[in-house]
CSV table of C-alpha atoms in Angstrom, one decimal:
chain,number,residue,atom,x,y,z
A,1110,MET,CA,0.0,0.0,0.0
A,1111,HIS,CA,1.4,3.4,-1.0
A,1112,THR,CA,0.5,6.8,0.3
A,1113,ASN,CA,2.2,10.0,-1.1
A,1114,GLY,CA,4.7,7.7,-2.8
A,1115,MET,CA,5.9,6.2,0.4
A,1116,ALA,CA,5.5,2.5,1.3
A,1117,MET,CA,3.7,1.9,4.5
A,1118,HIS,CA,5.9,-0.1,7.0
A,1119,ALA,CA,3.9,-2.5,9.2
A,1120,ASN,CA,6.5,-2.4,12.0
A,1121,GLY,CA,8.4,0.8,11.2
A,1122,SER,CA,12.2,1.2,11.5
A,1123,TYR,CA,14.2,1.1,14.7
A,1124,ALA,CA,14.5,4.8,14.4
A,1125,THR,CA,10.8,5.4,14.3
A,1126,LYS,CA,10.2,2.9,17.1
A,1127,PHE,CA,12.8,4.7,19.3
A,1128,VAL,CA,11.3,8.1,18.4
A,1129,PHE,CA,7.8,6.9,19.2
A,1130,LEU,CA,9.0,6.0,22.7
A,1131,THR,CA,10.9,9.3,23.3
A,1132,TYR,CA,8.1,11.3,21.7
A,1133,SER,CA,5.6,9.7,24.1
A,1134,ILE,CA,7.8,10.4,27.1
A,1135,PHE,CA,8.2,14.0,26.0
A,1136,ILE,CA,4.4,14.5,25.7
A,1137,PHE,CA,3.7,12.8,29.0
A,1138,GLY,CA,6.4,15.1,30.5
A,1139,PHE,CA,4.1,18.2,30.2
A,1140,PHE,CA,2.1,16.7,33.0
A,1141,LEU,CA,4.6,14.6,34.9
A,1142,ILE,CA,7.9,16.5,34.9
A,1143,THR,CA,8.1,19.6,37.1
A,1144,ASN,CA,11.1,21.2,35.5
A,1145,ALA,CA,10.7,22.7,32.0
A,1146,VAL,CA,14.4,22.9,31.5
A,1147,ASP,CA,14.8,19.2,32.0
A,1148,GLN,CA,11.9,18.5,29.6
A,1149,TYR,CA,13.5,20.9,27.0
A,1150,LYS,CA,16.9,19.1,27.4
A,1151,PHE,CA,15.1,15.7,27.0
A,1152,TYR,CA,13.4,16.9,23.8
A,1153,SER,CA,16.7,18.3,22.4
A,1154,ILE,CA,18.6,15.1,23.0
A,1155,ALA,CA,16.1,12.2,22.9
A,1156,VAL,CA,13.6,13.5,20.4
A,1157,PHE,CA,15.1,16.2,18.2
A,1158,ILE,CA,18.4,14.5,17.4
A,1159,PRO,CA,16.9,11.1,16.4
A,1160,ASP,CA,14.3,13.0,14.5
A,1161,LEU,CA,17.0,14.3,12.2
A,1162,LEU,CA,17.4,10.8,10.8
A,1163,LEU,CA,13.8,10.8,9.8
A,1164,LEU,CA,13.8,14.2,8.0
A,1165,PRO,CA,13.8,12.7,4.5
A,1166,GLN,CA,10.9,10.4,5.4
A,1167,GLY,CA,9.0,13.4,6.9
A,1168,PHE,CA,9.5,15.6,3.9
A,1169,THR,CA,8.5,12.8,1.6
A,1170,LEU,CA,5.3,12.3,3.6
A,1171,LEU,CA,4.3,16.0,3.8
A,1172,ARG,CA,5.9,17.5,0.6
A,1173,ASN,CA,2.5,17.9,-1.0
A,1174,ASN,CA,0.5,18.7,2.1
A,1175,ARG,CA,-0.9,22.3,1.7
A,1176,LEU,CA,-1.2,22.9,5.4
A,1177,PHE,CA,2.4,21.9,6.1
A,1178,LEU,CA,3.6,24.0,3.2
A,1179,LEU,CA,1.6,27.0,4.5
A,1180,LEU,CA,3.2,26.6,7.9
A,1181,VAL,CA,6.6,26.5,6.3
A,1182,ALA,CA,5.8,29.7,4.4
A,1183,TYR,CA,4.5,31.4,7.5
A,1184,PHE,CA,7.4,30.4,9.6
A,1185,THR,CA,9.8,31.5,6.9
A,1186,TYR,CA,8.1,34.9,6.7
A,1187,MET,CA,8.2,35.3,10.5
A,1188,LEU,CA,11.8,34.4,10.6
A,1189,LEU,CA,12.8,36.8,7.7
A,1190,ASN,CA,10.8,39.4,9.6
A,1191,THR,CA,13.5,39.5,12.2
A,1192,LEU,CA,15.9,40.8,9.5
A,1193,TRP,CA,13.8,43.7,8.5
A,1194,SER,CA,15.2,46.4,10.8
A,1195,GLU,CA,17.9,49.0,10.8
A,1196,LEU,CA,20.0,47.0,13.2
A,1197,ILE,CA,20.2,43.3,12.3
A,1198,GLU,CA,21.1,41.1,15.1
A,1199,LEU,CA,22.1,37.6,14.1
A,1200,LYS,CA,21.9,36.0,17.6
A,1201,PRO,CA,18.1,36.5,17.9
A,1202,PHE,CA,17.7,35.3,14.3
A,1203,PHE,CA,19.5,32.1,15.0
A,1204,ILE,CA,17.5,31.6,18.3
A,1205,TYR,CA,14.2,32.0,16.4
A,1206,ALA,CA,15.5,29.8,13.5
A,1207,ARG,CA,16.3,27.0,16.0
A,1208,LEU,CA,12.8,27.3,17.5
A,1209,VAL,CA,11.2,27.2,14.0
A,1210,PHE,CA,13.2,24.2,13.1
A,1211,TYR,CA,12.1,22.5,16.4
A,1212,ILE,CA,8.5,23.2,15.7
A,1213,LEU,CA,8.6,22.0,12.1
A,1214,LEU,CA,10.5,18.9,13.0
A,1215,PHE,CA,8.0,18.1,15.7
A,1216,ILE,CA,5.2,18.4,13.2
A,1217,LEU,CA,7.1,16.2,10.8
A,1218,ILE,CA,7.7,13.5,13.4
A,1219,THR,CA,4.1,13.6,14.5
A,1220,ALA,CA,3.0,13.0,10.9
A,1221,ILE,CA,5.5,10.1,10.5
A,1222,LEU,CA,4.4,8.4,13.8
A,1223,ARG,CA,0.8,8.8,12.9
A,1224,PHE,CA,1.5,7.3,9.5
A,1225,GLU,CA,3.7,4.5,10.7
A,1226,TYR,CA,1.7,3.5,13.8
A,1227,PRO,CA,-1.9,4.7,13.4
A,1228,ASP,CA,-3.4,2.4,16.0
A,1229,LYS,CA,-0.6,2.9,18.5
A,1230,PHE,CA,-0.7,6.7,17.9
A,1231,ASP,CA,-4.4,6.7,18.6
A,1232,LEU,CA,-3.8,4.7,21.8
A,1233,LEU,CA,-1.0,7.2,22.8
A,1234,LEU,CA,-3.4,10.1,22.4
A,1235,GLN,CA,-6.0,8.4,24.5
A,1236,MET,CA,-3.5,7.7,27.2
A,1237,ILE,CA,-2.4,11.3,27.1
A,1238,CYS,CA,-6.0,12.4,27.4
A,1239,LEU,CA,-6.3,10.2,30.5
A,1240,ILE,CA,-3.1,11.6,32.1
A,1241,ALA,CA,-4.2,15.2,31.2
A,1242,GLY,CA,-7.5,14.6,32.9
A,1243,VAL,CA,-5.9,13.3,36.0
A,1244,ALA,CA,-3.4,16.2,36.0
A,1245,ALA,CA,-6.2,18.7,35.5
A,1246,ILE,CA,-8.1,17.4,38.5
A,1247,ALA,CA,-4.9,17.3,40.6
A,1248,SER,CA,-4.1,20.8,39.4
A,1249,MET,CA,-7.5,22.1,40.5
A,1250,VAL,CA,-7.2,20.5,43.9
A,1251,ILE,CA,-3.6,21.7,44.5
A,1252,TRP,CA,-4.1,25.2,43.1
A,1253,TYR,CA,-7.4,26.1,44.7
A,1254,GLN,CA,-6.2,25.0,48.2
A,1255,ASP,CA,-4.2,28.3,48.3
A,1256,HIS,CA,-6.0,30.5,45.8
A,1257,SER,CA,-9.5,31.8,45.6
A,1258,PHE,CA,-12.0,30.5,43.1
A,1259,PRO,CA,-12.9,31.9,40.5
A,1260,ARG,CA,-10.7,35.0,41.1
A,1261,SER,CA,-7.4,33.3,40.3
A,1262,ARG,CA,-6.6,31.5,37.1
A,1263,LEU,CA,-5.5,27.9,37.3
A,1264,ILE,CA,-1.8,27.1,36.8
A,1265,GLY,CA,-1.3,23.4,36.0
A,1266,ILE,CA,1.1,20.9,37.4
A,1267,GLY,CA,4.2,19.7,35.6
A,1268,THR,CA,5.8,22.2,33.3
A,1269,LEU,CA,2.6,24.2,32.8
A,1270,GLU,CA,3.7,27.2,34.9
A,1271,ASN,CA,1.5,29.9,33.3
A,1272,PRO,CA,-2.3,30.1,33.2
A,1273,ASN,CA,-2.5,30.6,29.4
A,1274,PRO,CA,-0.5,27.5,28.4
A,1275,SER,CA,-2.4,25.6,31.1
A,1276,ALA,CA,-5.7,26.6,29.7
A,1277,MET,CA,-4.6,25.8,26.1
A,1278,VAL,CA,-3.2,22.4,26.9
A,1279,TYR,CA,-6.1,21.3,29.2
A,1280,GLY,CA,-8.6,22.7,26.8
A,1281,PHE,CA,-7.1,20.9,23.8
A,1282,PHE,CA,-7.1,17.6,25.6
A,1283,ALA,CA,-10.6,18.2,26.9
A,1284,VAL,CA,-11.8,18.5,23.3
A,1285,LEU,CA,-9.8,15.5,22.2
A,1286,SER,CA,-11.2,13.5,25.2
A,1287,LEU,CA,-14.7,14.5,24.1
A,1288,PHE,CA,-14.0,13.3,20.6
A,1289,TYR,CA,-12.9,9.9,22.0
A,1290,ALA,CA,-15.9,9.7,24.3
A,1291,LEU,CA,-18.3,10.4,21.5
A,1292,ARG,CA,-16.6,7.8,19.3
A,1293,THR,CA,-17.1,5.0,21.8
A,1294,LYS,CA,-19.9,2.5,21.2
A,1295,MET,CA,-21.8,3.6,24.3
A,1296,TRP,CA,-22.7,6.9,22.7
A,1297,GLN,CA,-23.4,5.6,19.2
A,1298,THR,CA,-27.0,5.1,18.2
A,1299,ARG,CA,-28.0,1.9,16.4
C-alpha cells in the first residue's frame, strides 16, 4: 500500500520505534515533569536528534501537504521578519531559527508516527488524554487550596507554569477527550 509515494511499513524502522518512545515520554512530561528545563533538554537530545534521521521520510510524507507548506511559508516569513530592521542582530535570528526548526520537525515527526503507527498513535493520544484529565483534577485540587476560586486562574502541574498554556493544553485535551468519548460504542446510536 502506498501513500504519497511512500511505502507503509507494518513495523516501522528502529529509528521510528525509538522516536515513538521518546516522543511519548516528552508529551507525558508536560504533566509529569516539574522542571521545564529538563523537559527541553530531553526533547533536544532524545527526540530532536533522532528525528533528524527521519527528516527525508517526513518531507516525503508531507511534501504535497498544503497545510504543512503554508506553515513552512508562514514560519519563513516570520523568521525573515527579524531581519527587517535597521540594526540586524544575528543572535536572535538564530535563536528563532532554531525554534522554528524544532516546531517544524515536531510536526514532521508527529505525521511520521501517525502514518507508521496509526493504532498505537491513537492509543497514545487516549493515554495522554487520561493523564491530562488526572493532571487537570490534581491541578485544581492543588491550586485552589491556596488560591480563591474563581478570582485566580489555574496554573497546571508539571511544566505548565502559566495560566495561558495551562488553559490551552487542558482545553485541547478536553476537546480530544470529548472526541474519543463520542466515538465509543456507548454513545453511538443503532
